[in-house]
GROMACS .gro file of C-alpha atoms in nm:
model
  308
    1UNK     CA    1   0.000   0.000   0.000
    2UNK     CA    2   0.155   0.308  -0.109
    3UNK     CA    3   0.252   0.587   0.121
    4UNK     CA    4   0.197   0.971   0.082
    5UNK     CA    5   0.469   1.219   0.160
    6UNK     CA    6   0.389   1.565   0.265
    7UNK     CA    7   0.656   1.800   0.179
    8UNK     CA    8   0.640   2.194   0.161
    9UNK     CA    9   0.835   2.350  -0.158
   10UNK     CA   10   0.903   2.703  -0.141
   11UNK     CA   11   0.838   2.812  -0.477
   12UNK     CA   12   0.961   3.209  -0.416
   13UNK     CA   13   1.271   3.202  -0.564
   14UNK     CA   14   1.170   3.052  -0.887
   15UNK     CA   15   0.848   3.285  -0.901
   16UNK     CA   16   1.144   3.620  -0.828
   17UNK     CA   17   1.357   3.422  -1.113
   18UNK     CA   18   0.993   3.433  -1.399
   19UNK     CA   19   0.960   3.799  -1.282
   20UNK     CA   20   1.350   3.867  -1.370
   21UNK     CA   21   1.325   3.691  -1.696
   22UNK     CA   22   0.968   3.854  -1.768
   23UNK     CA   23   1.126   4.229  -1.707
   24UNK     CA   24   1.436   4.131  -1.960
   25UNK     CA   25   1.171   3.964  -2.231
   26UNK     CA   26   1.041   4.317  -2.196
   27UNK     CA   27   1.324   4.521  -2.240
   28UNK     CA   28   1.446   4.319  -2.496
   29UNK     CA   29   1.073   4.349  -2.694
   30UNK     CA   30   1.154   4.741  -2.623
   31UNK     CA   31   1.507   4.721  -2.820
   32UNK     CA   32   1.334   4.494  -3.080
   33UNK     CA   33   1.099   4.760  -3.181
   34UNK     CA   34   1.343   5.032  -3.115
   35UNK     CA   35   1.535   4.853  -3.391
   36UNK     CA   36   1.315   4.780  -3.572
   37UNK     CA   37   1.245   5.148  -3.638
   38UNK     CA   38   1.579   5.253  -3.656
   39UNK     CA   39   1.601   4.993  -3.953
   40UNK     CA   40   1.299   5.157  -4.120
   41UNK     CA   41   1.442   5.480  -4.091
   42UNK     CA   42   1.767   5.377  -4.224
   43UNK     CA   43   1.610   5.190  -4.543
   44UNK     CA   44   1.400   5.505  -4.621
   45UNK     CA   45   1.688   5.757  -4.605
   46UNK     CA   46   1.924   5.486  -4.840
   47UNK     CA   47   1.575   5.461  -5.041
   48UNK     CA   48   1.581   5.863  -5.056
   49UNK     CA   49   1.978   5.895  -5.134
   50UNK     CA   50   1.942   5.620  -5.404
   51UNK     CA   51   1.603   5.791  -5.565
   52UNK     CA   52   1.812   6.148  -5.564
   53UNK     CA   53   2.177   6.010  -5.681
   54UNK     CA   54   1.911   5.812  -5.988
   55UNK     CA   55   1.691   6.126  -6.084
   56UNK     CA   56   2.066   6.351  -6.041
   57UNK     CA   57   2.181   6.103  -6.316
   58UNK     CA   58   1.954   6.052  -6.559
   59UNK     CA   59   1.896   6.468  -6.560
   60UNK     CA   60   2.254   6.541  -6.603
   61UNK     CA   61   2.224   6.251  -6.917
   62UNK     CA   62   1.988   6.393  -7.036
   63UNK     CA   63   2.093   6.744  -7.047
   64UNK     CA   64   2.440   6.623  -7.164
   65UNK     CA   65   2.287   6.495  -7.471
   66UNK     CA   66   2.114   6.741  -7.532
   67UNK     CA   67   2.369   6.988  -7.556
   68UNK     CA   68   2.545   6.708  -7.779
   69UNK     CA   69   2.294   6.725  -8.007
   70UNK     CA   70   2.220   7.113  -8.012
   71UNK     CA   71   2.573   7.134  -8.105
   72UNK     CA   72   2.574   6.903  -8.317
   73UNK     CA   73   2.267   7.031  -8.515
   74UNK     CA   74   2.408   7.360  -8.529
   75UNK     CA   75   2.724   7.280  -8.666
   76UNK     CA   76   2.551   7.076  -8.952
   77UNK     CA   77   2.334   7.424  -9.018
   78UNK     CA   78   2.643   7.634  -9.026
   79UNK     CA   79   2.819   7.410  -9.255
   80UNK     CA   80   2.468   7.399  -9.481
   81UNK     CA   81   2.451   7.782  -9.432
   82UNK     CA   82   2.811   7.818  -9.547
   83UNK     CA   83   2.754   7.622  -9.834
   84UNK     CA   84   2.502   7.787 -10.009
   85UNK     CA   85   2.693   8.127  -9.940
   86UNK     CA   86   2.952   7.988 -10.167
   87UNK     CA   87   2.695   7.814 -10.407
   88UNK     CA   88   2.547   8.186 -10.454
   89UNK     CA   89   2.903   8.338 -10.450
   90UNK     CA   90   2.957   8.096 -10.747
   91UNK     CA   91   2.627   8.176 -10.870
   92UNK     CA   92   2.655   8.514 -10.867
   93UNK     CA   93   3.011   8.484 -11.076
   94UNK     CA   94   2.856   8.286 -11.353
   95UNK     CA   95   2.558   8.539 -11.399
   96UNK     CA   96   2.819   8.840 -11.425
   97UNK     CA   97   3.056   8.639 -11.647
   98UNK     CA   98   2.725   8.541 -11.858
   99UNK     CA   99   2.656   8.947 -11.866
  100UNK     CA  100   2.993   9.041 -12.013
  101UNK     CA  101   3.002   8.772 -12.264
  102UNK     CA  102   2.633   8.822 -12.336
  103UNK     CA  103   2.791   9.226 -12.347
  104UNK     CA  104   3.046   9.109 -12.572
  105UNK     CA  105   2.878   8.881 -12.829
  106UNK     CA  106   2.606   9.167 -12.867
  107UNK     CA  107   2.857   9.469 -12.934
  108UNK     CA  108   3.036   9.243 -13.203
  109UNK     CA  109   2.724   9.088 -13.397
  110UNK     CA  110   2.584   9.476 -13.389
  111UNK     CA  111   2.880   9.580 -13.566
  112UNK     CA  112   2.870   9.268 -13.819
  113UNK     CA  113   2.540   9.348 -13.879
  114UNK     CA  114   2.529   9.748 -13.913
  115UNK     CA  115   2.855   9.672 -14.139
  116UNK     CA  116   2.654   9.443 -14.356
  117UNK     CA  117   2.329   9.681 -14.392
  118UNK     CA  118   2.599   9.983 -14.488
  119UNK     CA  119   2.767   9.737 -14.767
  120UNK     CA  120   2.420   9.614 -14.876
  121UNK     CA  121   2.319  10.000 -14.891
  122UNK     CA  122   2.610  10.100 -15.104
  123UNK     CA  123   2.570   9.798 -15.309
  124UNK     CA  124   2.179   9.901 -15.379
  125UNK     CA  125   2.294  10.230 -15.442
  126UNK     CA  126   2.547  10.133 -15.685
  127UNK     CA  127   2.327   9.957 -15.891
  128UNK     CA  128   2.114  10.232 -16.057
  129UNK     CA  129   2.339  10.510 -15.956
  130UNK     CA  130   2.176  10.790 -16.184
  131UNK     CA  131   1.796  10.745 -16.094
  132UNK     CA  132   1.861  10.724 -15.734
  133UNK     CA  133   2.077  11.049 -15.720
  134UNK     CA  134   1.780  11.213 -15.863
  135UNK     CA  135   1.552  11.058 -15.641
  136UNK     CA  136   1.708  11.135 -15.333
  137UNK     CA  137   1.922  11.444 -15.465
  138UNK     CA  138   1.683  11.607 -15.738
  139UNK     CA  139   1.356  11.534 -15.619
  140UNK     CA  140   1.430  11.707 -15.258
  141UNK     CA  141   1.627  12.004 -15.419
  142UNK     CA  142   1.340  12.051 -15.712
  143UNK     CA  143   1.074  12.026 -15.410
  144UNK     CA  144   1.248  12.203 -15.074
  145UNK     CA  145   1.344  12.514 -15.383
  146UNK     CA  146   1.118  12.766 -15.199
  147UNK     CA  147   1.331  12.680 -14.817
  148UNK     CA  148   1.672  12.668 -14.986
  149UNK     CA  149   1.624  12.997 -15.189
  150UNK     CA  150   1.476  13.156 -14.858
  151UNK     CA  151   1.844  13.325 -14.778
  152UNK     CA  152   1.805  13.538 -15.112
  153UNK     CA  153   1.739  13.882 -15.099
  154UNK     CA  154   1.359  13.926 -15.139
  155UNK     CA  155   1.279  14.149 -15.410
  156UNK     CA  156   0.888  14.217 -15.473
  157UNK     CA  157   0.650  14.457 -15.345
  158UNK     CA  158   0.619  14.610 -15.010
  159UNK     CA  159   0.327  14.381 -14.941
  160UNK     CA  160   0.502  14.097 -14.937
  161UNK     CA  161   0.794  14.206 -14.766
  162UNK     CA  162   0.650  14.059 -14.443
  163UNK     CA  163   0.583  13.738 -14.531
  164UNK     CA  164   0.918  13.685 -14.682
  165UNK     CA  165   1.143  13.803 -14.336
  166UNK     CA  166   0.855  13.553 -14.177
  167UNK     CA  167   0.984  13.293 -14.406
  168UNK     CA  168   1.363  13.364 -14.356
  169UNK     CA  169   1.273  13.359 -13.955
  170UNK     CA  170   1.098  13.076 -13.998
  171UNK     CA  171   1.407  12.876 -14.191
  172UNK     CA  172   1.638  12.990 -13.936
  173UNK     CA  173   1.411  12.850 -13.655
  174UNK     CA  174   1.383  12.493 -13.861
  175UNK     CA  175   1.762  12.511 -13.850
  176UNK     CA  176   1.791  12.599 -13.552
  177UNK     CA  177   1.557  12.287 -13.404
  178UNK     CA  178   1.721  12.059 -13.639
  179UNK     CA  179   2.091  12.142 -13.452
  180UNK     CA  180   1.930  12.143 -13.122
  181UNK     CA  181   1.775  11.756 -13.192
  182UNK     CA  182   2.092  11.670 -13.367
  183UNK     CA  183   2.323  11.753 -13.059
  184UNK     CA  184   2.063  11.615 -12.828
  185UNK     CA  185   2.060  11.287 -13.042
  186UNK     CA  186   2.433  11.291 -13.020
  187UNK     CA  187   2.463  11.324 -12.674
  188UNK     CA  188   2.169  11.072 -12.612
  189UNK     CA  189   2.418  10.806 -12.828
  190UNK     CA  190   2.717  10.910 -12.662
  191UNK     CA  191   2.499  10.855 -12.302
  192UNK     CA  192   2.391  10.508 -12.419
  193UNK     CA  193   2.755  10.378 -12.533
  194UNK     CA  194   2.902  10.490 -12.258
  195UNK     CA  195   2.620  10.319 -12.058
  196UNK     CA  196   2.675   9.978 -12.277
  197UNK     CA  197   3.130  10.005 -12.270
  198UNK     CA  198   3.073  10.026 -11.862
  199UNK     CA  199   2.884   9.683 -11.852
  200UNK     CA  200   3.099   9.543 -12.104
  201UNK     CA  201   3.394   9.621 -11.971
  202UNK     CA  202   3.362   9.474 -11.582
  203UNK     CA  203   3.623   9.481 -11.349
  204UNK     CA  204   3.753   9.132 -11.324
  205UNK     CA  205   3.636   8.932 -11.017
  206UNK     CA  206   3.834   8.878 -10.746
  207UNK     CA  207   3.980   8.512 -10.748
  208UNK     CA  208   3.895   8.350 -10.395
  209UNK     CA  209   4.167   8.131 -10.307
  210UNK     CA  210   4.179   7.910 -10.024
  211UNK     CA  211   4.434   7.908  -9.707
  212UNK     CA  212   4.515   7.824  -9.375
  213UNK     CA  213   4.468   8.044  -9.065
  214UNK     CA  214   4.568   8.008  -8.697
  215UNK     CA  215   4.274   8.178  -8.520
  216UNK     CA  216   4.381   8.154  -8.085
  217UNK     CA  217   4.085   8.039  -7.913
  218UNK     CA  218   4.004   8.061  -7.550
  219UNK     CA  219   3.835   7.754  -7.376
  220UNK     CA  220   3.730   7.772  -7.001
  221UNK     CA  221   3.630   7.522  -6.799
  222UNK     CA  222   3.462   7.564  -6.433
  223UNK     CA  223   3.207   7.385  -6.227
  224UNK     CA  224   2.907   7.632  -6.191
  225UNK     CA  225   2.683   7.389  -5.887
  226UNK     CA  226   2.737   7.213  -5.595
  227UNK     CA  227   2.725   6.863  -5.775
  228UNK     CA  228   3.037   6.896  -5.926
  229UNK     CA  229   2.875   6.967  -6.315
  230UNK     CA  230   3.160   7.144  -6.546
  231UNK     CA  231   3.070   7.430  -6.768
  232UNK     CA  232   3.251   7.464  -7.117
  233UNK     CA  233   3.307   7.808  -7.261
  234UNK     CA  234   3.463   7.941  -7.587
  235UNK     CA  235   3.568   8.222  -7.667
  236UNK     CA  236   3.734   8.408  -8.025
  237UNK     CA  237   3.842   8.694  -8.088
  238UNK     CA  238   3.542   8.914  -8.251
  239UNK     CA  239   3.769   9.169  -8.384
  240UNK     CA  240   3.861   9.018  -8.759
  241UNK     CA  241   3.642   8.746  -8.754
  242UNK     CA  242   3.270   8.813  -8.870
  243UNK     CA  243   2.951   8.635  -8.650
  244UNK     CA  244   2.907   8.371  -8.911
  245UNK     CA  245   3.303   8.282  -8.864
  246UNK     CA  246   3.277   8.301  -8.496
  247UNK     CA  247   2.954   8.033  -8.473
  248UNK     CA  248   3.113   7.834  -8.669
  249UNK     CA  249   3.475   7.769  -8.479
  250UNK     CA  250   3.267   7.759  -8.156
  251UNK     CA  251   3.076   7.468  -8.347
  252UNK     CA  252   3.421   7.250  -8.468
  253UNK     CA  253   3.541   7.359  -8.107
  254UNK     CA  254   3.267   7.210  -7.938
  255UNK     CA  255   3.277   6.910  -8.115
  256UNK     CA  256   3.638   6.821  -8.065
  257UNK     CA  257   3.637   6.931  -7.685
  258UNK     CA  258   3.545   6.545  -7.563
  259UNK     CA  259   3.881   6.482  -7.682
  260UNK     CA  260   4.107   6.700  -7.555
  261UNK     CA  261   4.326   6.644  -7.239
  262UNK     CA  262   4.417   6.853  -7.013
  263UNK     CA  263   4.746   6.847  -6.872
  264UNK     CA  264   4.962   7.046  -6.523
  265UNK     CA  265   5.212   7.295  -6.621
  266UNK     CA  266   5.466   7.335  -6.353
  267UNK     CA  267   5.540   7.699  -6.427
  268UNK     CA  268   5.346   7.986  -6.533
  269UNK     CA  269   5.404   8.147  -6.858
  270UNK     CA  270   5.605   8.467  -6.890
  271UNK     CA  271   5.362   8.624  -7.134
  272UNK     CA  272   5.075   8.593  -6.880
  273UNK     CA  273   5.276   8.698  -6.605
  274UNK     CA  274   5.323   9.007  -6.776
  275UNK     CA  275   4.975   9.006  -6.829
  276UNK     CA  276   4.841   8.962  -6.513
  277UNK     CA  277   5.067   9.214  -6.342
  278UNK     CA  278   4.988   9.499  -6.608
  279UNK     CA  279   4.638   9.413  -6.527
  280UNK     CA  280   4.690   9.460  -6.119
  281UNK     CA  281   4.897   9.791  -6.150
  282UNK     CA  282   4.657   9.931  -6.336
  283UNK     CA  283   4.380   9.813  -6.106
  284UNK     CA  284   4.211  10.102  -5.903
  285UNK     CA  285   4.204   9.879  -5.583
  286UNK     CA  286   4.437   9.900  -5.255
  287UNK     CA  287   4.735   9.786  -5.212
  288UNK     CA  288   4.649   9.494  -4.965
  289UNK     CA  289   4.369   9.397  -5.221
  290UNK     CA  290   4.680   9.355  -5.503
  291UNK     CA  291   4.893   9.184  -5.268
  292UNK     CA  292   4.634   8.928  -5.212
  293UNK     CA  293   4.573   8.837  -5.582
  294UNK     CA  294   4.908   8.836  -5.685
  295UNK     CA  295   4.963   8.574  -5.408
  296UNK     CA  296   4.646   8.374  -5.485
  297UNK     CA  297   4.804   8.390  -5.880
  298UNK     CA  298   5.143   8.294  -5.815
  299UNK     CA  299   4.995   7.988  -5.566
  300UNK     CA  300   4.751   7.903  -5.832
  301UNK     CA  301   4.801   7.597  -6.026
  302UNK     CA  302   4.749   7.601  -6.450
  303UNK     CA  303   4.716   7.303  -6.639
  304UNK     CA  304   4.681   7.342  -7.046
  305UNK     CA  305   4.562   7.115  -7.346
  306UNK     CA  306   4.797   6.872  -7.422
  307UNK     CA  307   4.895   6.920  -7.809
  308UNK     CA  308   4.687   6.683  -8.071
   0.00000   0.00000   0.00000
């Protein structure tokens, strides 16, 4: 028969042990979550820094070629506007050559021509001499015999002595108009050739010939934001070199300027030096202002294209 053992376990210490455990499942639940949060936090700021370094990116691509293209685009219309300058240049060159043998050719068949009318005239003429002498000659002396005996001295009655000076007056006045139209006619012809030997005789067109010029250009290069982006500039010199010429070196600068290299020089050039320091003396600044630049120059370092 089985016996029963009474025995009293104290069951404090294991009951103060659950509560210790309990109060460190707690604070470690509190530095789970606290976690946790700080974990969410971090993802969403990497999120936000990834999002920002992606859209910072694909803007600056995209900007980049679009400049690339803009320049390239305008260099093509240059070189198309530059073209058909020349094609009308040449254009131009044939129409004026095309004038002075057109001139030419005109002056010298009008001369072959008014020859051949003056021999054909003379040969007309020649063949019934006697009946065209007094056709021409004859006729007009038998029928202008009252105008060219006008000069005599009138002698008739006193009634008629009147009409007679009115006669003479009259002559003198037809002789008079037919000198006036004759010099005006002369001076109308003279007018007119001189007119026609200008455009036939053109000065002779300049020949364009081609050659080589070493224009000095500028290029600067500095970053204008905080990101680090670089800005390009060009400049020429405007002084002998038209718009049209300027656009278009900027254009065949811009397009070569991916492949040149820059390089350090170790010392800067006399020329500048010379330069810069007529620049500063001439500078209405202080003295302490002039000091300070020509130390930040002389501790600033140059670099320069390497040569193609």
């Amino acid at each position: 028969m089985a016996s029963y053992i009474d025995c009293v376990v104290d069951t404090n210490p294991m009951a103060q042990e659950i509560s210790t455990v309990s109060n460190h499942i707690k604070g470690t639940t509190t530095a789970v979550v606290a976690m946790q949060t700080a974990v969410v936090l971090a993802e969403q700021k990497a999120a936000d820094h990834v999002c920002d370094n992606v859209n910072k990116g694909f803007y600056t691509l995209i900007r980049s070629q679009i400049s690339q293209k803009i320049a390239k685009l305008q260099s093509e219309v240059d070189s198309h506007l530059m073209h058909l300058n020349q094609q009308r240049k040449q254009l131009l060159s044939v129409k004026s050559r095309m004038e002075h043998d057109y001139n030419m050719i005109s002056g010298r068949y009008l001369k072959l021509f008014n020859g051949l009318n003056q021999n054909l005239k003379q040969r007309v003429l020649e063949l019934d001499r006697p009946m065209i002498d007094f056709a021409v000659k004859e006729v007009e002396k038998v029928s202008n015999r009252t105008k060219y005996l006008a000069a005599t001295v009138p002698v008739s009655q006193l009634e008629s002595l009147a009409a007679s000076q009115k006669i003479i007056a009259s002559n003198v006045k037809f002789r008079g108009l037919k000198l006036i139209n004759s010099m005006s006619n002369f001076l109308a012809d003279m007018s007119e050739q001189k007119k026609l030997t200008d455009r036939i005789l053109v000065e002779k067109v300049n020949a364009v010939e081609n050659s080589i010029l070493f224009i000095p250009v500028l290029i600067s290069e500095c970053n204008f934001d905080k990101y680090g982006n670089e800005d390009i500039d060009v400049a020429v010199n405007n002084v002998q070199l038209s718009q049209q010429a300027q656009a278009v070196v900027k254009n065949a600068v811009n397009h070569h300027i991916e492949n040149l290299q820059w390089q350090p020089v170790k010392e800067i050039d006399k020329e500048v030096r010379s330069e810069f320091s007529k620049l500063l003396s001439s500078a209405n600044t202080s003295q302490r202002v002039k000091e300070m630049a020509n130390k930040l120059f002389m501790a600033n370092s140059f670099q320069t294209m390497k040569p193609p």
